[in-house]
Amino acid sequence: MDTWQPPQTAPPSEGPLLDTFGRVADDLRISVTDRCNFRCVFCMPAEGLKWLPKDEILTFEELTRLLGIFVSLGVRSIKVTGGEPTVRADLPTLVSMFREAGPELDMSMTTNGILLDRLAEPLALAGLDRVTVSCHSLMPHRFEGMTRRDALDKVFAGLRAAEEAGLTPIKINCVVIGGENQDEVVDFAAWARRFGYVVRFIEYMPLDADHAWERAKVVPSRQIVDAIGRVFPLVSEGPDHEPAASYRFADGAPGGIGVIASVTEPFCETCNRLRLTAEGQVRSCLFALEELDLREPLRSGATDGELASIIRTAVWRKWSGHRINHPDFVQPERSMSMIGG
Ligand code: SAM
Ligand code: SF4
């Protein structure tokens, strides 16, 4: 059994954030809260989770200082996420602080969209470039079943506001679950064409807090591409820097589709991601079983150099890839909303 062994060597003390497999981490997901106003069935239980106490969450100043260090280490793009990032009070102020720390950063946000109708404009003015809005059904009743919130109209209003604020191109994240919404993939593609969205279909991953994930509910991305391609012929855009394999419509219609095949076609070999949780743990993989703490050293006077060295170590210790498809797979203790997807 080829279980992961941490490297015995030390990371390089300069240059890009490298791991022992030669991958460079330059894309950071920053979770700004573990809280959420939805209860998606594939993520969180109906009663929610035990939220972190406020004093355990990094402050705006702490998050911004860490971001500055990540940028000095070569991070070029960030995704603000959560939990639901828009429930963090005064988010536009944080985004403007991030923009100051990284004027050249590509900065986007993943959100459930419910508060975007009032936040899109202030976020765009604060320096956010784009949004990805999660939407798992275009049918109000089914949307409510999957998110446990009757909120599809609010999400549509949020999407309109994002468009008006110029937070474009808009991406849509749609988690596809067998027996729930897989019959909607062609409707999503038609919707993408109508509004110019890039809809990314995500395979259901074993990161739900309820541990209800079953392999039988994973809809292979290949099937999704084939089903859409039969109705709207697709042209592959080839590999890009995203985990999604992207396709445009052969007839030149606006928008496009992408598939994130984390389970059936893992893309670990080219992964350039790194994650910071809301309470300051750095994780080198969604499925990592270890994380390194930045908050305690940050709060007890560590220098930027010392914090950078912890980040370098976390990346250096990144494993070759997740083990979802191995018999020894262990689901991480943190579920998706506590990591920052
Ligand atoms: N609350 C925001 C949202 O839902 O967009 C951002 C955080 S959420 C954890 C990030 C992404 O992870 C969302 O697109 C969500 O649909 C997706 N996600 C959550 N649980 C998942 C699971 N078990 N498998 C695959 N994707 C999941
Ligand atoms: Fe909240 Fe996003 Fe998880 Fe849904 S997927 S419960 S919106 S964190």
CSV table of C-alpha atoms and ligand atoms in Angstrom, one decimal:
chain,number,residue,atom,x,y,z
A,1,MET,CA,0.0,0.0,0.0
A,2,ASP,CA,1.6,3.3,-1.1
A,3,THR,CA,0.6,5.4,1.9
A,4,TRP,CA,1.8,9.0,2.1
A,5,GLN,CA,5.0,9.6,3.8
A,6,PRO,CA,6.0,13.2,4.7
A,7,PRO,CA,9.2,14.3,3.0
A,8,GLN,CA,12.4,14.2,5.1
A,9,THR,CA,13.9,17.2,3.4
A,10,ALA,CA,13.2,20.9,4.1
A,11,PRO,CA,11.5,23.1,1.6
A,12,PRO,CA,13.5,25.6,-0.4
A,13,SER,CA,13.8,28.9,1.4
A,14,GLU,CA,13.2,31.0,-1.7
A,15,GLY,CA,11.5,30.9,-5.0
A,16,PRO,CA,7.9,29.8,-5.7
A,17,LEU,CA,5.9,27.6,-3.4
A,18,LEU,CA,7.1,24.2,-4.5
A,19,ASP,CA,6.1,20.7,-3.4
A,20,THR,CA,8.2,17.6,-3.7
A,21,PHE,CA,6.4,16.6,-6.9
A,22,GLY,CA,7.4,19.8,-8.6
A,23,ARG,CA,4.0,21.5,-8.5
A,24,VAL,CA,3.9,25.2,-7.8
A,25,ALA,CA,1.1,26.5,-5.5
A,26,ASP,CA,0.0,29.9,-6.8
A,27,ASP,CA,-3.8,29.8,-6.3
A,28,LEU,CA,-5.2,30.4,-2.8
A,29,ARG,CA,-8.7,29.8,-1.5
A,30,ILE,CA,-9.3,32.0,1.6
A,31,SER,CA,-12.2,31.0,3.8
A,32,VAL,CA,-13.4,34.1,5.6
A,33,THR,CA,-16.1,32.4,7.7
A,34,ASP,CA,-17.3,28.9,8.5
A,35,ARG,CA,-20.9,30.1,8.8
A,36,CYS,CA,-23.5,29.7,6.2
A,37,ASN,CA,-27.1,30.8,5.6
A,38,PHE,CA,-27.9,27.7,3.4
A,39,ARG,CA,-27.9,24.0,4.4
A,40,CYS,CA,-27.0,22.2,1.2
A,41,VAL,CA,-27.7,18.5,1.6
A,42,PHE,CA,-24.3,17.5,0.2
A,43,CYS,CA,-22.4,19.9,2.5
A,44,MET,CA,-24.1,20.6,5.9
A,45,PRO,CA,-26.7,19.0,8.2
A,46,ALA,CA,-30.1,20.7,8.4
A,47,GLU,CA,-29.3,22.0,11.9
A,48,GLY,CA,-26.0,23.6,10.7
A,49,LEU,CA,-22.7,22.9,12.3
A,50,LYS,CA,-21.1,24.1,15.5
A,51,TRP,CA,-19.8,27.5,14.4
A,52,LEU,CA,-16.3,28.7,15.4
A,53,PRO,CA,-16.3,31.3,18.2
A,54,LYS,CA,-15.6,34.8,16.8
A,55,ASP,CA,-12.2,35.1,18.5
A,56,GLU,CA,-11.0,32.0,16.7
A,57,ILE,CA,-11.7,33.5,13.3
A,58,LEU,CA,-8.9,35.6,11.8
A,59,THR,CA,-9.5,39.3,11.9
A,60,PHE,CA,-9.4,41.4,8.7
A,61,GLU,CA,-6.0,42.6,9.7
A,62,GLU,CA,-4.7,39.1,10.3
A,63,LEU,CA,-6.2,37.8,7.0
A,64,THR,CA,-4.7,40.7,5.1
A,65,ARG,CA,-1.2,40.3,6.6
A,66,LEU,CA,-1.3,36.6,5.7
A,67,LEU,CA,-2.4,37.4,2.2
A,68,GLY,CA,0.5,39.8,1.8
A,69,ILE,CA,2.9,37.0,2.7
A,70,PHE,CA,1.2,34.6,0.3
A,71,VAL,CA,1.5,37.2,-2.4
A,72,SER,CA,5.2,37.6,-1.6
A,73,LEU,CA,5.5,33.8,-2.0
A,74,GLY,CA,4.1,33.9,-5.6
A,75,VAL,CA,0.3,33.5,-5.1
A,76,ARG,CA,-1.3,35.1,-8.1
A,77,SER,CA,-5.0,34.4,-7.8
A,78,ILE,CA,-7.3,34.1,-4.8
A,79,LYS,CA,-10.8,33.0,-4.3
A,80,VAL,CA,-12.7,34.4,-1.3
A,81,THR,CA,-14.9,31.6,0.0
A,82,GLY,CA,-16.4,30.0,3.1
A,83,GLY,CA,-18.8,28.8,4.5
A,84,GLU,CA,-20.8,31.6,2.9
A,85,PRO,CA,-18.4,34.5,2.4
A,86,THR,CA,-21.2,37.1,2.1
A,87,VAL,CA,-22.3,36.5,5.7
A,88,ARG,CA,-19.0,37.9,7.0
A,89,ALA,CA,-19.9,41.4,8.2
A,90,ASP,CA,-18.5,44.2,6.2
A,91,LEU,CA,-17.0,42.0,3.5
A,92,PRO,CA,-16.4,44.8,1.0
A,93,THR,CA,-14.0,46.4,3.5
A,94,LEU,CA,-12.1,43.1,3.7
A,95,VAL,CA,-12.0,42.9,-0.1
A,96,SER,CA,-10.6,46.4,-0.4
A,97,MET,CA,-7.9,45.5,2.1
A,98,PHE,CA,-7.1,42.4,0.0
A,99,ARG,CA,-7.0,44.5,-3.1
A,100,GLU,CA,-4.5,46.8,-1.5
A,101,ALA,CA,-2.3,43.9,-0.4
A,102,GLY,CA,-2.4,42.4,-3.9
A,103,PRO,CA,-3.1,45.1,-6.6
A,104,GLU,CA,-2.3,42.6,-9.3
A,105,LEU,CA,-4.2,39.6,-7.9
A,106,ASP,CA,-6.9,37.9,-9.8
A,107,MET,CA,-9.6,38.0,-7.1
A,108,SER,CA,-12.9,36.2,-7.3
A,109,MET,CA,-15.4,34.8,-4.8
A,110,THR,CA,-17.5,31.7,-4.6
A,111,THR,CA,-20.9,32.3,-3.1
A,112,ASN,CA,-24.4,30.9,-2.9
A,113,GLY,CA,-25.6,34.2,-4.3
A,114,ILE,CA,-28.4,34.9,-1.9
A,115,LEU,CA,-26.9,38.2,-0.7
A,116,LEU,CA,-25.4,39.3,-4.0
A,117,ASP,CA,-28.3,41.5,-4.9
A,118,ARG,CA,-27.1,44.1,-2.4
A,119,LEU,CA,-23.4,43.2,-2.2
A,120,ALA,CA,-22.4,42.8,-5.8
A,121,GLU,CA,-21.9,46.5,-6.4
A,122,PRO,CA,-20.0,47.3,-3.2
A,123,LEU,CA,-17.8,44.3,-3.7
A,124,ALA,CA,-17.0,45.3,-7.3
A,125,LEU,CA,-16.2,48.8,-6.1
A,126,ALA,CA,-13.9,47.3,-3.4
A,127,GLY,CA,-11.9,45.5,-6.1
A,128,LEU,CA,-13.4,42.0,-6.6
A,129,ASP,CA,-13.0,40.9,-10.2
A,130,ARG,CA,-15.5,38.1,-10.6
A,131,VAL,CA,-18.0,35.8,-8.9
A,132,THR,CA,-18.8,32.1,-9.1
A,133,VAL,CA,-22.3,31.5,-7.9
A,134,SER,CA,-23.4,28.0,-6.8
A,135,CYS,CA,-26.7,26.8,-8.2
A,136,HIS,CA,-27.8,23.2,-8.3
A,137,SER,CA,-31.2,23.3,-9.8
A,138,LEU,CA,-33.2,25.7,-12.0
A,139,MET,CA,-36.5,24.4,-10.5
A,140,PRO,CA,-37.5,26.2,-7.4
A,141,HIS,CA,-38.9,23.2,-5.6
A,142,ARG,CA,-35.8,21.1,-6.3
A,143,PHE,CA,-33.5,24.0,-5.5
A,144,GLU,CA,-35.2,24.2,-2.1
A,145,GLY,CA,-34.8,20.4,-1.6
A,146,MET,CA,-31.0,20.6,-2.3
A,147,THR,CA,-30.2,23.8,-0.3
A,148,ARG,CA,-33.0,23.6,2.3
A,149,ARG,CA,-33.8,27.2,1.4
A,150,ASP,CA,-36.6,28.6,-0.9
A,151,ALA,CA,-34.2,31.0,-2.5
A,152,LEU,CA,-33.9,30.4,-6.2
A,153,ASP,CA,-35.4,33.8,-7.1
A,154,LYS,CA,-33.0,35.6,-4.8
A,155,VAL,CA,-30.1,33.8,-6.4
A,156,PHE,CA,-31.3,34.9,-9.9
A,157,ALA,CA,-31.6,38.5,-8.5
A,158,GLY,CA,-28.0,38.2,-7.2
A,159,LEU,CA,-26.8,37.0,-10.6
A,160,ARG,CA,-28.4,40.0,-12.3
A,161,ALA,CA,-26.8,42.3,-9.8
A,162,ALA,CA,-23.4,40.6,-10.4
A,163,GLU,CA,-23.8,41.1,-14.1
A,164,GLU,CA,-24.7,44.8,-13.7
A,165,ALA,CA,-21.7,45.3,-11.3
A,166,GLY,CA,-19.4,43.9,-13.9
A,167,LEU,CA,-18.4,40.8,-11.8
A,168,THR,CA,-18.0,38.9,-15.1
A,169,PRO,CA,-17.5,36.4,-16.7
A,170,ILE,CA,-19.9,34.8,-14.2
A,171,LYS,CA,-19.3,31.1,-13.4
A,172,ILE,CA,-21.9,28.8,-12.0
A,173,ASN,CA,-21.0,25.8,-9.8
A,174,CYS,CA,-23.5,23.0,-10.0
A,175,VAL,CA,-22.9,19.9,-7.9
A,176,VAL,CA,-24.4,17.0,-9.8
A,177,ILE,CA,-25.9,14.2,-7.7
A,178,GLY,CA,-27.3,11.0,-9.2
A,179,GLY,CA,-31.1,10.7,-8.6
A,180,GLU,CA,-31.3,14.4,-7.7
A,181,ASN,CA,-30.5,16.8,-10.5
A,182,GLN,CA,-28.6,14.9,-13.2
A,183,ASP,CA,-31.6,15.2,-15.5
A,184,GLU,CA,-31.1,19.0,-15.6
A,185,VAL,CA,-27.6,19.2,-17.1
A,186,VAL,CA,-28.9,20.0,-20.6
A,187,ASP,CA,-31.2,22.7,-19.2
A,188,PHE,CA,-28.2,24.2,-17.4
A,189,ALA,CA,-26.3,24.3,-20.7
A,190,ALA,CA,-29.3,26.0,-22.4
A,191,TRP,CA,-29.3,28.5,-19.5
A,192,ALA,CA,-25.5,29.1,-19.9
A,193,ARG,CA,-26.0,29.9,-23.6
A,194,ARG,CA,-28.8,32.3,-22.9
A,195,PHE,CA,-27.0,34.3,-20.3
A,196,GLY,CA,-23.3,33.8,-21.3
A,197,TYR,CA,-22.5,31.9,-18.1
A,198,VAL,CA,-19.8,29.3,-17.7
A,199,VAL,CA,-21.6,26.4,-15.9
A,200,ARG,CA,-19.2,24.1,-14.1
A,201,PHE,CA,-20.6,20.7,-13.1
A,202,ILE,CA,-18.9,19.4,-10.0
A,203,GLU,CA,-18.8,15.7,-9.1
A,204,TYR,CA,-20.2,15.0,-5.7
A,205,MET,CA,-17.2,14.6,-3.3
A,206,PRO,CA,-17.0,12.8,0.1
A,207,LEU,CA,-16.7,16.0,2.0
A,208,ASP,CA,-20.2,16.3,3.4
A,209,ALA,CA,-20.6,16.7,7.2
A,210,ASP,CA,-23.2,14.0,7.3
A,211,HIS,CA,-20.9,11.4,5.7
A,212,ALA,CA,-23.8,10.4,3.5
A,213,TRP,CA,-21.7,10.4,0.3
A,214,GLU,CA,-22.0,7.3,-1.8
A,215,ARG,CA,-20.1,6.5,-4.9
A,216,ALA,CA,-23.3,5.4,-6.6
A,217,LYS,CA,-24.5,9.1,-6.4
A,218,VAL,CA,-21.4,10.4,-8.3
A,219,VAL,CA,-22.4,11.2,-11.9
A,220,PRO,CA,-19.2,10.9,-14.0
A,221,SER,CA,-18.3,14.1,-15.8
A,222,ARG,CA,-17.9,12.2,-19.0
A,223,GLN,CA,-21.6,11.4,-19.0
A,224,ILE,CA,-22.5,15.0,-18.5
A,225,VAL,CA,-20.3,16.2,-21.4
A,226,ASP,CA,-21.8,13.5,-23.6
A,227,ALA,CA,-25.4,14.3,-22.7
A,228,ILE,CA,-24.9,18.0,-23.4
A,229,GLY,CA,-22.8,17.5,-26.5
A,230,ARG,CA,-25.6,15.5,-28.1
A,231,VAL,CA,-27.9,18.5,-27.9
A,232,PHE,CA,-25.3,21.4,-28.1
A,233,PRO,CA,-22.2,20.2,-29.8
A,234,LEU,CA,-19.1,21.2,-27.7
A,235,VAL,CA,-15.5,22.0,-28.5
A,236,SER,CA,-12.9,21.2,-25.9
A,237,GLU,CA,-10.9,24.3,-24.8
A,238,GLY,CA,-8.0,22.0,-23.7
A,239,PRO,CA,-6.4,22.1,-20.3
A,240,ASP,CA,-6.2,25.5,-18.6
A,241,HIS,CA,-5.1,26.5,-15.1
A,242,GLU,CA,-8.4,25.4,-13.7
A,243,PRO,CA,-9.3,22.0,-12.3
A,244,ALA,CA,-12.3,22.2,-14.7
A,245,ALA,CA,-12.0,20.8,-18.2
A,246,SER,CA,-13.7,23.6,-20.3
A,247,TYR,CA,-15.8,23.4,-23.4
A,248,ARG,CA,-17.3,26.1,-25.6
A,249,PHE,CA,-20.4,25.7,-27.8
A,250,ALA,CA,-19.5,24.7,-31.3
A,251,ASP,CA,-22.1,27.1,-32.8
A,252,GLY,CA,-20.4,30.1,-31.2
A,253,ALA,CA,-23.2,30.7,-28.6
A,254,PRO,CA,-22.0,32.6,-25.6
A,255,GLY,CA,-21.1,31.0,-22.3
A,256,GLY,CA,-19.7,27.5,-22.0
A,257,ILE,CA,-19.5,24.5,-19.7
A,258,GLY,CA,-16.8,22.9,-17.5
A,259,VAL,CA,-16.6,19.7,-15.6
A,260,ILE,CA,-14.7,19.2,-12.3
A,261,ALA,CA,-14.1,15.4,-12.3
A,262,SER,CA,-12.5,15.2,-8.9
A,263,VAL,CA,-13.7,11.6,-8.3
A,264,THR,CA,-13.6,9.9,-11.7
A,265,GLU,CA,-10.7,11.8,-13.3
A,266,PRO,CA,-8.6,13.4,-10.6
A,267,PHE,CA,-6.4,16.3,-11.6
A,268,CYS,CA,-4.0,16.1,-8.6
A,269,GLU,CA,-0.9,16.0,-10.9
A,270,THR,CA,-1.4,19.6,-12.0
A,271,CYS,CA,-3.0,21.0,-8.9
A,272,ASN,CA,-1.8,24.5,-8.0
A,273,ARG,CA,-4.1,25.1,-5.1
A,274,LEU,CA,-3.6,26.0,-1.5
A,275,ARG,CA,-6.2,26.8,1.2
A,276,LEU,CA,-6.4,29.0,4.3
A,277,THR,CA,-9.2,28.2,6.7
A,278,ALA,CA,-11.2,30.8,8.5
A,279,GLU,CA,-9.3,30.1,11.7
A,280,GLY,CA,-5.9,30.3,10.1
A,281,GLN,CA,-4.9,26.7,9.2
A,282,VAL,CA,-3.1,26.2,5.9
A,283,ARG,CA,-4.1,23.1,3.9
A,284,SER,CA,-2.4,21.9,0.8
A,285,CYS,CA,-5.3,19.8,-0.4
A,286,LEU,CA,-9.1,19.7,0.0
A,287,PHE,CA,-8.7,16.1,1.3
A,288,ALA,CA,-5.5,16.7,3.4
A,289,LEU,CA,-5.5,14.9,6.7
A,290,GLU,CA,-3.0,17.4,8.1
A,291,GLU,CA,-2.9,21.2,8.2
A,292,LEU,CA,-0.4,23.7,9.7
A,293,ASP,CA,-1.5,26.4,12.1
A,294,LEU,CA,-0.7,30.0,11.2
A,295,ARG,CA,-3.0,31.7,13.8
A,296,GLU,CA,-1.1,30.8,17.0
A,297,PRO,CA,2.3,32.0,15.7
A,298,LEU,CA,0.6,35.0,14.1
A,299,ARG,CA,-0.9,36.0,17.4
A,300,SER,CA,2.2,35.4,19.4
A,301,GLY,CA,4.5,37.7,17.4
A,302,ALA,CA,5.9,35.6,14.5
A,303,THR,CA,7.7,37.5,11.8
A,304,ASP,CA,6.6,37.5,8.2
A,305,GLY,CA,9.7,35.2,7.5
A,306,GLU,CA,8.6,32.7,10.1
A,307,LEU,CA,5.0,32.6,8.8
A,308,ALA,CA,6.3,32.2,5.3
A,309,SER,CA,8.4,29.3,6.4
A,310,ILE,CA,5.3,27.5,7.8
A,311,ILE,CA,3.5,28.1,4.5
A,312,ARG,CA,6.5,26.7,2.6
A,313,THR,CA,6.5,23.7,4.8
A,314,ALA,CA,2.8,23.1,4.3
A,315,VAL,CA,3.2,23.1,0.5
A,316,TRP,CA,6.3,21.0,0.6
A,317,ARG,CA,4.4,18.4,2.5
A,318,LYS,CA,1.6,18.2,-0.1
A,319,TRP,CA,0.9,14.6,-1.1
A,320,SER,CA,0.8,13.4,-4.7
A,321,GLY,CA,-3.0,13.3,-4.7
A,322,HIS,CA,-6.2,12.5,-2.8
A,323,ARG,CA,-7.1,8.9,-2.2
A,324,ILE,CA,-10.8,8.9,-2.8
A,325,ASN,CA,-10.4,5.9,-5.2
A,326,HIS,CA,-8.3,3.9,-2.8
A,327,PRO,CA,-9.6,1.4,-0.3
A,328,ASP,CA,-7.7,3.2,2.5
A,329,PHE,CA,-9.5,6.6,1.8
A,330,VAL,CA,-10.1,8.5,5.0
A,331,GLN,CA,-12.6,11.4,4.8
A,332,PRO,CA,-11.0,14.5,6.4
A,333,GLU,CA,-12.5,15.6,9.7
A,334,ARG,CA,-13.4,19.0,8.3
A,335,SER,CA,-16.3,19.1,5.9
A,336,MET,CA,-16.5,21.3,2.8
A,337,SER,CA,-17.8,24.4,4.5
A,338,MET,CA,-15.2,24.3,7.2
A,339,ILE,CA,-12.4,24.0,4.7
A,340,GLY,CA,-13.4,26.5,2.2
A,341,GLY,CA,-14.2,24.9,-1.1
B,1,SAM,N1,-21.1,28.9,0.2
B,1,SAM,C1,-20.4,29.1,-1.0
B,1,SAM,C2,-21.1,28.3,-2.1
B,1,SAM,O1,-21.9,27.4,-1.8
B,1,SAM,O2,-20.8,28.6,-3.3
B,1,SAM,C3,-18.9,28.8,-1.0
B,1,SAM,C4,-18.5,27.7,-0.2
B,1,SAM,S1,-18.9,26.1,-0.8
B,1,SAM,C5,-18.3,25.0,0.4
B,1,SAM,C6,-17.8,25.9,-2.2
B,1,SAM,C7,-18.3,25.0,-3.3
B,1,SAM,O3,-18.3,23.7,-2.8
B,1,SAM,C8,-19.7,25.3,-3.8
B,1,SAM,O4,-19.8,25.4,-5.2
B,1,SAM,C9,-20.5,24.0,-3.3
B,1,SAM,O5,-21.5,23.7,-4.1
B,1,SAM,C10,-19.4,23.0,-3.4
B,1,SAM,N2,-19.6,21.8,-2.5
B,1,SAM,C11,-20.0,21.7,-1.3
B,1,SAM,N3,-20.1,20.5,-0.8
B,1,SAM,C12,-19.7,19.7,-1.9
B,1,SAM,C13,-19.5,18.3,-2.1
B,1,SAM,N4,-19.8,17.4,-1.1
B,1,SAM,N5,-19.1,17.8,-3.3
B,1,SAM,C14,-18.8,18.7,-4.3
B,1,SAM,N6,-18.9,20.0,-4.2
B,1,SAM,C15,-19.4,20.5,-3.0
B,2,SF4,FE1,-23.4,26.8,2.5
B,2,SF4,FE2,-21.9,26.6,0.3
B,2,SF4,FE3,-22.1,24.5,2.0
B,2,SF4,FE4,-24.2,25.2,0.6
B,2,SF4,S1,-22.3,24.5,-0.2
B,2,SF4,S2,-24.2,24.7,2.8
B,2,SF4,S3,-24.0,27.4,0.5
B,2,SF4,S4,-21.1,26.5,2.4
